Amino acid sequence: MQLYNTLSAEERAIMIDDAGKQRLTLSFYAYAKIEDPKKFRDDLFVAWNKLDALGRIYVANEGINAQMSIPEENLEAFRATLEVYDFMKGIRLNEAVEHDDHSFLKLTIKVRHKIVADGLNDDTFDVTNIGVHLKAKEFNEILDDPNTIVVDFRNHYESEVGHFKNAITPDVETFRESLPIINEQLKDHKEDKKLVMYCTGGIRCEKASAYFKHQGFKNVYQLEGGIINYAKQIEAEGLESKFIGKNFVFDNRLGERITDDIISQCHQCGKPCDNHTNCENDGCHLLFIQCDECKAAMENCCSSECLEIIHMPLVDQVRLRTGKQVGNKVFRKGKSENLKFKHSGELTDTALAEAQKPVDIRQKVKVKKVLLGKAEHYYVKAQVGQFTVENHELNIGDKILISGPTTGEQELVLEKMIVDGAVTSTAKIGDIVTFEVPFRIRLSDKLYKIVN
């Protein structure tokens, strides 16, 4: 019985592309008493693995918190796996505003102490005594009330690219940090103001609303289903969006657009931009906002130091990382002295630019391909790219595809290549090949052979 992933993310991505099936990105949560989280976890893995369901799921004695990607044709079968459990019968599935077939590339289900790290002792208050749930129309109306205080219970890197107008946006990296800060900041308004809260999908507010009622706040409200559900409702009902910008999401998309307003800046040059990326240096992996021009110039890096490191031999990169503490001290969430245009805390409600209309990302894959290898180097003057062949053979006359976040998808026919200084007609697994390319490649690029 398979209980863990056996495929890499790259292998899974190829399988998804080859299948050509539309996938849905969705999320859900439920608080419930689960006696044996480990058995619950294993049962879910077996059931969902059969349906080609992927995602990041946390289970604990207190419930489940899931963000997932599933084939659209398996949606009803997936619902049936939830209906087995009484506490998930009729559960709301928050479908993403923008779907992406590669939003998740593994099925990861972890047993945790809590499904959201809130730092609270649940035995000290009634976690079921939650605030009033508001639908989109009701939420818009209460925001217009001058006695309303609206609080964003997400982190600084989430609220920077999008938030509700006039919201308090705490300058925090974790949910648990925001609770005492907001409690202290609003301590004089426990009876005379309406405390209205929101988050991405509703799960953080479910616990926060109960906590603040325990702290003595008399009028506590929360956005039902979070920003994801709000975006669906305003579109369906033709309502004004009081949320501006992008909704940050914790999958490979890193965001879904709610309005065309861009309210943040590239952290490196200051150009209006709201596209997050992770630093290419695995010893940094800083989450930050980077425009296409800076992405090209800095090769996906957050600083000149990281740019220098990614060009070192891999053994030297590993040596530099050895002994460093992992977690937020390495995988930091958007705080660095190198980011000159980073904003957090009090944020603007004014758009800096308007986003271009996106192409339809829910289209089926038109090109069948197999992964050959990855980019190693680009010789600027000669316009020559260097690649390592990791899978299959590469032959003269093959139609190839070079793909990456900045490069996009570039097709060409291989007319000449060099291995070990000699012109050759075939490159085998393990060979490092060079050949001419009419565009600049990046170290994040992958090399594919087109097979259809």
Short mmCIF file of N, CA and C in Angstrom, two decimals, residues 273-435:
data_model
loop_
_atom_site.label_atom_id
_atom_site.label_comp_id
_atom_site.label_asym_id
_atom_site.label_seq_id
_atom_site.Cartn_x
_atom_site.Cartn_y
_atom_site.Cartn_z
N CYS A 273 4.62 46.21 -9.57
CA CYS A 273 4.70 44.77 -9.81
C CYS A 273 4.13 44.05 -8.60
N ASP A 274 3.47 42.90 -8.82
CA ASP A 274 2.98 42.11 -7.69
C ASP A 274 3.20 40.61 -7.91
N ASN A 275 4.29 40.29 -8.62
CA ASN A 275 4.63 38.89 -8.87
C ASN A 275 5.71 38.42 -7.90
N HIS A 276 5.35 37.48 -7.03
CA HIS A 276 6.32 36.93 -6.09
C HIS A 276 7.21 35.89 -6.76
N THR A 277 8.40 35.75 -6.24
CA THR A 277 9.32 34.70 -6.68
C THR A 277 10.16 34.30 -5.48
N ASN A 278 10.87 33.19 -5.61
CA ASN A 278 11.81 32.76 -4.59
C ASN A 278 13.22 32.86 -5.14
N CYS A 279 14.13 33.38 -4.34
CA CYS A 279 15.51 33.54 -4.78
C CYS A 279 16.06 32.20 -5.28
N GLU A 280 16.77 32.26 -6.41
CA GLU A 280 17.30 31.05 -7.06
C GLU A 280 18.35 30.36 -6.20
N ASN A 281 19.00 31.12 -5.32
CA ASN A 281 20.01 30.54 -4.43
C ASN A 281 19.33 29.72 -3.35
N ASP A 282 19.52 28.41 -3.35
CA ASP A 282 18.85 27.53 -2.39
C ASP A 282 19.29 27.79 -0.95
N GLY A 283 20.40 28.48 -0.77
CA GLY A 283 20.82 28.84 0.57
C GLY A 283 20.14 30.09 1.08
N CYS A 284 19.35 30.73 0.24
CA CYS A 284 18.60 31.94 0.59
C CYS A 284 17.11 31.68 0.44
N HIS A 285 16.69 31.45 -0.80
CA HIS A 285 15.28 31.13 -1.12
C HIS A 285 14.32 32.20 -0.62
N LEU A 286 14.80 33.43 -0.55
CA LEU A 286 13.98 34.55 -0.08
C LEU A 286 12.75 34.73 -0.97
N LEU A 287 11.60 34.91 -0.35
CA LEU A 287 10.37 35.22 -1.07
C LEU A 287 10.29 36.73 -1.25
N PHE A 288 10.21 37.18 -2.51
CA PHE A 288 10.17 38.63 -2.75
C PHE A 288 9.47 38.92 -4.07
N ILE A 289 9.19 40.20 -4.30
CA ILE A 289 8.52 40.63 -5.52
C ILE A 289 9.57 41.08 -6.53
N GLN A 290 9.46 40.54 -7.75
CA GLN A 290 10.48 40.81 -8.77
C GLN A 290 9.82 40.97 -10.14
N CYS A 291 10.11 42.07 -10.82
CA CYS A 291 9.56 42.29 -12.16
C CYS A 291 10.33 41.47 -13.19
N ASP A 292 9.81 41.38 -14.40
CA ASP A 292 10.44 40.57 -15.44
C ASP A 292 11.84 41.07 -15.79
N GLU A 293 12.02 42.40 -15.82
CA GLU A 293 13.32 42.95 -16.16
C GLU A 293 14.37 42.60 -15.12
N CYS A 294 14.02 42.72 -13.84
CA CYS A 294 14.97 42.37 -12.78
C CYS A 294 15.19 40.85 -12.72
N LYS A 295 14.13 40.10 -13.02
CA LYS A 295 14.26 38.64 -13.05
C LYS A 295 15.30 38.22 -14.10
N ALA A 296 15.26 38.88 -15.26
CA ALA A 296 16.20 38.56 -16.32
C ALA A 296 17.62 39.00 -15.95
N ALA A 297 17.74 40.23 -15.42
CA ALA A 297 19.06 40.76 -15.10
C ALA A 297 19.70 40.04 -13.91
N MET A 298 18.86 39.66 -12.92
CA MET A 298 19.39 39.05 -11.70
C MET A 298 19.24 37.52 -11.69
N GLU A 299 18.75 36.96 -12.81
CA GLU A 299 18.59 35.50 -12.94
C GLU A 299 17.84 34.91 -11.75
N ASN A 300 16.77 35.59 -11.37
CA ASN A 300 15.87 35.13 -10.31
C ASN A 300 16.46 35.27 -8.91
N CYS A 301 17.52 36.03 -8.76
CA CYS A 301 18.17 36.19 -7.46
C CYS A 301 17.75 37.50 -6.79
N CYS A 302 17.86 37.53 -5.46
CA CYS A 302 17.45 38.71 -4.70
C CYS A 302 18.58 39.71 -4.51
N SER A 303 19.82 39.29 -4.78
CA SER A 303 20.97 40.16 -4.53
C SER A 303 22.14 39.73 -5.40
N SER A 304 23.14 40.61 -5.52
CA SER A 304 24.34 40.29 -6.29
C SER A 304 25.10 39.15 -5.62
N GLU A 305 25.02 39.07 -4.29
CA GLU A 305 25.70 37.97 -3.58
C GLU A 305 25.11 36.62 -3.98
N CYS A 306 23.79 36.55 -4.02
CA CYS A 306 23.14 35.29 -4.41
C CYS A 306 23.39 34.98 -5.87
N LEU A 307 23.44 36.02 -6.73
CA LEU A 307 23.72 35.82 -8.14
C LEU A 307 25.11 35.20 -8.32
N GLU A 308 26.05 35.67 -7.53
CA GLU A 308 27.40 35.12 -7.60
C GLU A 308 27.42 33.66 -7.14
N ILE A 309 26.65 33.35 -6.11
CA ILE A 309 26.64 32.00 -5.55
C ILE A 309 26.07 30.98 -6.52
N ILE A 310 24.99 31.32 -7.24
CA ILE A 310 24.37 30.32 -8.12
C ILE A 310 25.26 29.95 -9.30
N HIS A 311 26.30 30.75 -9.56
CA HIS A 311 27.23 30.42 -10.64
C HIS A 311 28.42 29.62 -10.13
N MET A 312 28.48 29.37 -8.83
CA MET A 312 29.53 28.52 -8.27
C MET A 312 29.22 27.05 -8.55
N PRO A 313 30.23 26.19 -8.54
CA PRO A 313 29.97 24.75 -8.63
C PRO A 313 29.04 24.31 -7.50
N LEU A 314 28.21 23.32 -7.78
CA LEU A 314 27.22 22.88 -6.80
C LEU A 314 27.86 22.49 -5.47
N VAL A 315 29.03 21.85 -5.52
CA VAL A 315 29.69 21.41 -4.28
C VAL A 315 30.04 22.61 -3.40
N ASP A 316 30.40 23.74 -4.02
CA ASP A 316 30.72 24.95 -3.25
C ASP A 316 29.46 25.58 -2.68
N GLN A 317 28.35 25.51 -3.43
CA GLN A 317 27.08 26.03 -2.93
C GLN A 317 26.63 25.25 -1.70
N VAL A 318 26.76 23.94 -1.76
CA VAL A 318 26.38 23.09 -0.62
C VAL A 318 27.26 23.39 0.58
N ARG A 319 28.54 23.59 0.33
CA ARG A 319 29.47 23.90 1.42
C ARG A 319 29.08 25.19 2.13
N LEU A 320 28.66 26.19 1.37
CA LEU A 320 28.26 27.46 1.97
C LEU A 320 27.01 27.31 2.84
N ARG A 321 26.13 26.36 2.48
CA ARG A 321 24.89 26.17 3.23
C ARG A 321 25.07 25.28 4.46
N THR A 322 26.13 24.49 4.48
CA THR A 322 26.32 23.52 5.55
C THR A 322 26.36 24.18 6.92
N GLY A 323 25.54 23.65 7.83
CA GLY A 323 25.54 24.13 9.21
C GLY A 323 24.63 25.30 9.47
N LYS A 324 24.05 25.88 8.42
CA LYS A 324 23.14 27.00 8.63
C LYS A 324 21.79 26.50 9.11
N GLN A 325 21.19 27.28 9.99
CA GLN A 325 19.88 26.92 10.51
C GLN A 325 18.82 27.07 9.44
N VAL A 326 17.95 26.06 9.34
CA VAL A 326 16.88 26.13 8.36
C VAL A 326 15.70 26.89 8.95
N GLY A 327 14.59 26.91 8.25
CA GLY A 327 13.43 27.64 8.73
C GLY A 327 13.48 29.07 8.22
N ASN A 328 12.82 29.99 8.92
CA ASN A 328 12.70 31.35 8.44
C ASN A 328 14.03 32.11 8.40
N LYS A 329 15.05 31.59 9.10
CA LYS A 329 16.34 32.27 9.03
C LYS A 329 17.04 32.01 7.69
N VAL A 330 16.62 30.98 7.00
CA VAL A 330 17.12 30.71 5.66
C VAL A 330 16.00 30.98 4.65
N PHE A 331 14.87 30.32 4.83
CA PHE A 331 13.74 30.49 3.93
C PHE A 331 12.88 31.65 4.44
N ARG A 332 13.40 32.85 4.29
CA ARG A 332 12.77 34.03 4.86
C ARG A 332 11.59 34.47 4.02
N LYS A 333 10.65 35.13 4.66
CA LYS A 333 9.43 35.53 3.98
C LYS A 333 9.44 37.02 3.64
N GLY A 334 10.36 37.41 2.78
CA GLY A 334 10.28 38.75 2.22
C GLY A 334 10.84 39.87 3.05
N LYS A 335 11.76 39.62 3.97
CA LYS A 335 12.40 40.68 4.75
C LYS A 335 13.91 40.59 4.53
N SER A 336 14.49 41.62 3.94
CA SER A 336 15.93 41.66 3.69
C SER A 336 16.34 43.09 3.43
N GLU A 337 17.53 43.45 3.88
CA GLU A 337 18.02 44.81 3.65
C GLU A 337 18.29 45.06 2.17
N ASN A 338 18.36 43.98 1.37
CA ASN A 338 18.59 44.12 -0.06
C ASN A 338 17.34 44.59 -0.80
N LEU A 339 16.18 44.45 -0.18
CA LEU A 339 14.92 44.79 -0.84
C LEU A 339 14.58 46.25 -0.56
N LYS A 340 15.01 47.13 -1.44
CA LYS A 340 14.91 48.57 -1.22
C LYS A 340 13.47 49.08 -1.29
N PHE A 341 12.60 48.38 -2.00
CA PHE A 341 11.25 48.87 -2.19
C PHE A 341 10.21 47.98 -1.53
N LYS A 342 10.61 47.28 -0.47
CA LYS A 342 9.69 46.43 0.29
C LYS A 342 8.82 47.30 1.20
N HIS A 343 7.51 47.01 1.22
CA HIS A 343 6.58 47.75 2.08
C HIS A 343 5.79 46.76 2.95
N SER A 344 5.58 47.12 4.19
CA SER A 344 4.76 46.30 5.09
C SER A 344 4.24 47.18 6.21
N GLY A 345 3.26 46.66 6.94
CA GLY A 345 2.64 47.48 7.98
C GLY A 345 1.50 48.28 7.40
N GLU A 346 1.59 49.59 7.43
CA GLU A 346 0.56 50.44 6.84
C GLU A 346 0.77 50.48 5.33
N LEU A 347 -0.23 50.03 4.58
CA LEU A 347 -0.10 49.88 3.14
C LEU A 347 -1.06 50.80 2.40
N THR A 348 -0.72 51.08 1.16
CA THR A 348 -1.53 51.98 0.34
C THR A 348 -2.78 51.29 -0.20
N ASP A 349 -3.82 52.09 -0.40
CA ASP A 349 -5.03 51.62 -1.08
C ASP A 349 -5.08 52.16 -2.50
N THR A 350 -4.00 52.79 -2.93
CA THR A 350 -3.95 53.43 -4.24
C THR A 350 -3.21 52.55 -5.24
N ALA A 351 -3.83 52.32 -6.39
CA ALA A 351 -3.19 51.51 -7.43
C ALA A 351 -2.02 52.26 -8.05
N LEU A 352 -0.92 51.55 -8.27
CA LEU A 352 0.25 52.13 -8.92
C LEU A 352 0.24 51.87 -10.42
N ALA A 353 -0.48 50.83 -10.82
CA ALA A 353 -0.58 50.47 -12.23
C ALA A 353 -1.73 49.50 -12.40
N GLU A 354 -2.05 49.21 -13.65
CA GLU A 354 -3.10 48.24 -13.96
C GLU A 354 -2.48 47.02 -14.60
N ALA A 355 -2.87 45.86 -14.14
CA ALA A 355 -2.31 44.61 -14.66
C ALA A 355 -2.81 44.34 -16.07
N GLN A 356 -1.94 43.74 -16.87
CA GLN A 356 -2.35 43.32 -18.20
C GLN A 356 -3.27 42.12 -18.09
N LYS A 357 -4.18 42.00 -19.03
CA LYS A 357 -5.11 40.88 -19.02
C LYS A 357 -4.34 39.58 -19.22
N PRO A 358 -4.53 38.60 -18.32
CA PRO A 358 -3.79 37.34 -18.45
C PRO A 358 -4.37 36.48 -19.57
N VAL A 359 -3.52 35.61 -20.09
CA VAL A 359 -4.01 34.62 -21.05
C VAL A 359 -4.74 33.54 -20.27
N ASP A 360 -5.53 32.74 -20.97
CA ASP A 360 -6.29 31.68 -20.33
C ASP A 360 -5.34 30.58 -19.87
N ILE A 361 -5.11 30.47 -18.56
CA ILE A 361 -4.19 29.47 -18.05
C ILE A 361 -4.86 28.14 -17.84
N ARG A 362 -6.15 28.03 -18.16
CA ARG A 362 -6.85 26.76 -17.98
C ARG A 362 -6.93 25.97 -19.29
N GLN A 363 -6.10 26.34 -20.26
CA GLN A 363 -6.14 25.63 -21.53
C GLN A 363 -5.43 24.29 -21.41
N LYS A 364 -5.80 23.36 -22.24
CA LYS A 364 -5.18 22.05 -22.24
C LYS A 364 -3.81 22.14 -22.90
N VAL A 365 -2.93 21.22 -22.53
CA VAL A 365 -1.58 21.21 -23.07
C VAL A 365 -1.62 20.83 -24.55
N LYS A 366 -0.98 21.65 -25.39
CA LYS A 366 -1.03 21.41 -26.82
C LYS A 366 0.20 20.64 -27.31
N VAL A 367 1.30 20.67 -26.56
CA VAL A 367 2.54 20.05 -27.00
C VAL A 367 2.90 18.90 -26.06
N LYS A 368 3.12 17.73 -26.61
CA LYS A 368 3.59 16.61 -25.81
C LYS A 368 5.11 16.60 -25.83
N LYS A 369 5.70 16.40 -24.68
CA LYS A 369 7.14 16.51 -24.58
C LYS A 369 7.66 15.58 -23.49
N VAL A 370 8.97 15.29 -23.56
CA VAL A 370 9.64 14.53 -22.51
C VAL A 370 10.82 15.35 -22.01
N LEU A 371 11.07 15.29 -20.73
CA LEU A 371 12.16 16.06 -20.15
C LEU A 371 13.50 15.44 -20.51
N LEU A 372 14.40 16.27 -21.04
CA LEU A 372 15.75 15.81 -21.36
C LEU A 372 16.76 16.20 -20.28
N GLY A 373 16.70 17.45 -19.84
CA GLY A 373 17.69 17.90 -18.86
C GLY A 373 17.47 19.34 -18.48
N LYS A 374 18.54 19.99 -18.04
CA LYS A 374 18.43 21.36 -17.52
C LYS A 374 19.56 22.24 -18.04
N ALA A 375 19.33 23.54 -17.97
CA ALA A 375 20.32 24.51 -18.41
C ALA A 375 21.47 24.60 -17.41
N GLU A 376 22.67 24.78 -17.94
CA GLU A 376 23.86 24.92 -17.10
C GLU A 376 24.55 26.28 -17.26
N HIS A 377 24.53 26.82 -18.49
CA HIS A 377 25.26 28.06 -18.72
C HIS A 377 24.81 28.69 -20.03
N TYR A 378 25.03 30.01 -20.14
CA TYR A 378 24.72 30.72 -21.38
C TYR A 378 25.91 31.60 -21.74
N TYR A 379 26.41 31.44 -22.97
CA TYR A 379 27.54 32.23 -23.45
C TYR A 379 27.00 33.42 -24.24
N VAL A 380 27.11 34.61 -23.64
CA VAL A 380 26.39 35.78 -24.13
C VAL A 380 26.76 36.14 -25.57
N LYS A 381 28.05 36.31 -25.85
CA LYS A 381 28.45 36.80 -27.18
C LYS A 381 28.14 35.80 -28.28
N ALA A 382 28.31 34.53 -27.98
CA ALA A 382 28.11 33.50 -29.00
C ALA A 382 26.66 33.05 -29.11
N GLN A 383 25.81 33.47 -28.15
CA GLN A 383 24.42 33.01 -28.09
C GLN A 383 24.36 31.49 -28.11
N VAL A 384 25.12 30.91 -27.20
CA VAL A 384 25.19 29.45 -27.07
C VAL A 384 24.73 29.04 -25.68
N GLY A 385 23.89 28.03 -25.61
CA GLY A 385 23.43 27.50 -24.33
C GLY A 385 24.07 26.17 -24.03
N GLN A 386 24.27 25.90 -22.75
CA GLN A 386 24.85 24.62 -22.32
C GLN A 386 23.84 23.90 -21.44
N PHE A 387 23.67 22.60 -21.70
CA PHE A 387 22.66 21.81 -21.01
C PHE A 387 23.25 20.46 -20.58
N THR A 388 22.77 19.94 -19.46
CA THR A 388 23.09 18.59 -19.03
C THR A 388 21.95 17.67 -19.44
N VAL A 389 22.28 16.57 -20.12
CA VAL A 389 21.29 15.59 -20.53
C VAL A 389 21.09 14.59 -19.39
N GLU A 390 19.90 14.55 -18.82
CA GLU A 390 19.63 13.70 -17.66
C GLU A 390 18.71 12.54 -17.99
N ASN A 391 17.90 12.68 -19.06
CA ASN A 391 16.95 11.63 -19.43
C ASN A 391 16.92 11.49 -20.95
N HIS A 392 16.89 10.28 -21.45
CA HIS A 392 16.75 10.00 -22.89
C HIS A 392 17.99 10.48 -23.66
N GLU A 393 17.95 10.26 -24.96
CA GLU A 393 19.02 10.72 -25.85
C GLU A 393 18.56 11.97 -26.60
N LEU A 394 19.55 12.77 -27.01
CA LEU A 394 19.28 13.96 -27.81
C LEU A 394 19.98 13.78 -29.14
N ASN A 395 19.24 14.00 -30.25
CA ASN A 395 19.80 13.76 -31.58
C ASN A 395 19.64 14.98 -32.48
N ILE A 396 20.56 15.11 -33.42
CA ILE A 396 20.44 16.15 -34.44
C ILE A 396 19.13 15.94 -35.19
N GLY A 397 18.40 17.02 -35.42
CA GLY A 397 17.11 16.94 -36.08
C GLY A 397 15.94 16.89 -35.12
N ASP A 398 16.22 16.67 -33.81
CA ASP A 398 15.14 16.66 -32.83
C ASP A 398 14.53 18.06 -32.70
N LYS A 399 13.21 18.08 -32.55
CA LYS A 399 12.54 19.32 -32.22
C LYS A 399 12.53 19.46 -30.72
N ILE A 400 13.09 20.54 -30.20
CA ILE A 400 13.24 20.69 -28.75
C ILE A 400 12.49 21.91 -28.26
N LEU A 401 12.24 21.91 -26.97
CA LEU A 401 11.55 23.01 -26.30
C LEU A 401 12.37 23.41 -25.09
N ILE A 402 12.68 24.69 -24.98
CA ILE A 402 13.36 25.23 -23.80
C ILE A 402 12.34 26.05 -23.03
N SER A 403 12.13 25.69 -21.77
CA SER A 403 11.03 26.28 -21.00
C SER A 403 11.51 26.76 -19.64
N GLY A 404 11.02 27.93 -19.24
CA GLY A 404 11.37 28.47 -17.93
C GLY A 404 10.49 29.66 -17.59
N PRO A 405 10.49 30.11 -16.30
CA PRO A 405 9.61 31.20 -15.86
C PRO A 405 9.84 32.51 -16.58
N THR A 406 11.08 32.78 -16.99
CA THR A 406 11.39 34.01 -17.72
C THR A 406 11.46 33.76 -19.21
N THR A 407 12.06 32.66 -19.61
CA THR A 407 12.24 32.33 -21.02
C THR A 407 10.91 32.05 -21.71
N GLY A 408 9.94 31.55 -20.93
CA GLY A 408 8.68 31.13 -21.52
C GLY A 408 8.86 29.77 -22.17
N GLU A 409 8.25 29.55 -23.33
CA GLU A 409 8.41 28.30 -24.06
C GLU A 409 8.91 28.60 -25.47
N GLN A 410 10.15 28.18 -25.74
CA GLN A 410 10.80 28.46 -27.01
C GLN A 410 11.10 27.14 -27.73
N GLU A 411 10.57 27.00 -28.94
CA GLU A 411 10.80 25.78 -29.72
C GLU A 411 11.85 26.04 -30.80
N LEU A 412 12.65 25.01 -31.08
CA LEU A 412 13.59 25.08 -32.20
C LEU A 412 14.00 23.68 -32.61
N VAL A 413 14.56 23.56 -33.82
CA VAL A 413 15.06 22.27 -34.31
C VAL A 413 16.57 22.25 -34.13
N LEU A 414 17.07 21.19 -33.52
CA LEU A 414 18.50 21.09 -33.22
C LEU A 414 19.26 20.73 -34.50
N GLU A 415 20.13 21.66 -34.95
CA GLU A 415 20.87 21.45 -36.20
C GLU A 415 22.33 21.09 -35.96
N LYS A 416 22.86 21.49 -34.81
CA LYS A 416 24.27 21.21 -34.52
C LYS A 416 24.48 21.26 -33.02
N MET A 417 25.28 20.33 -32.49
CA MET A 417 25.60 20.37 -31.05
C MET A 417 27.00 19.84 -30.82
N ILE A 418 27.56 20.24 -29.69
CA ILE A 418 28.94 19.87 -29.34
C ILE A 418 28.95 19.21 -27.97
N VAL A 419 29.67 18.08 -27.87
CA VAL A 419 29.89 17.37 -26.61
C VAL A 419 31.39 17.17 -26.43
N ASP A 420 31.90 17.61 -25.29
CA ASP A 420 33.35 17.48 -25.00
C ASP A 420 34.21 18.06 -26.12
N GLY A 421 33.79 19.21 -26.66
CA GLY A 421 34.58 19.90 -27.66
C GLY A 421 34.47 19.37 -29.07
N ALA A 422 33.68 18.34 -29.27
CA ALA A 422 33.56 17.75 -30.59
C ALA A 422 32.12 17.78 -31.07
N VAL A 423 31.94 18.04 -32.36
CA VAL A 423 30.62 18.01 -32.96
C VAL A 423 30.12 16.57 -32.96
N THR A 424 28.87 16.37 -32.57
CA THR A 424 28.32 15.02 -32.48
C THR A 424 26.88 15.01 -32.96
N SER A 425 26.39 13.83 -33.31
CA SER A 425 25.01 13.72 -33.78
C SER A 425 24.09 13.20 -32.69
N THR A 426 24.67 12.61 -31.62
CA THR A 426 23.88 12.05 -30.53
C THR A 426 24.51 12.38 -29.18
N ALA A 427 23.69 12.84 -28.25
CA ALA A 427 24.14 13.07 -26.88
C ALA A 427 23.42 12.09 -25.97
N LYS A 428 24.17 11.45 -25.08
CA LYS A 428 23.60 10.45 -24.21
C LYS A 428 23.43 10.99 -22.79
N ILE A 429 22.76 10.23 -21.95
CA ILE A 429 22.54 10.63 -20.56
C ILE A 429 23.88 10.88 -19.88
N GLY A 430 24.01 12.01 -19.23
CA GLY A 430 25.25 12.37 -18.55
C GLY A 430 26.10 13.35 -19.33
N ASP A 431 25.83 13.48 -20.66
CA ASP A 431 26.61 14.40 -21.49
C ASP A 431 26.22 15.85 -21.21
N ILE A 432 27.21 16.73 -21.31
CA ILE A 432 26.96 18.17 -21.26
C ILE A 432 27.09 18.69 -22.68
N VAL A 433 26.00 19.22 -23.22
CA VAL A 433 25.97 19.63 -24.63
C VAL A 433 25.84 21.13 -24.74
N THR A 434 26.39 21.68 -25.83
CA THR A 434 26.23 23.09 -26.13
C THR A 434 25.70 23.22 -27.55
N PHE A 435 24.84 24.19 -27.76
CA PHE A 435 24.34 24.47 -29.10
C PHE A 435 23.82 25.90 -29.14
#
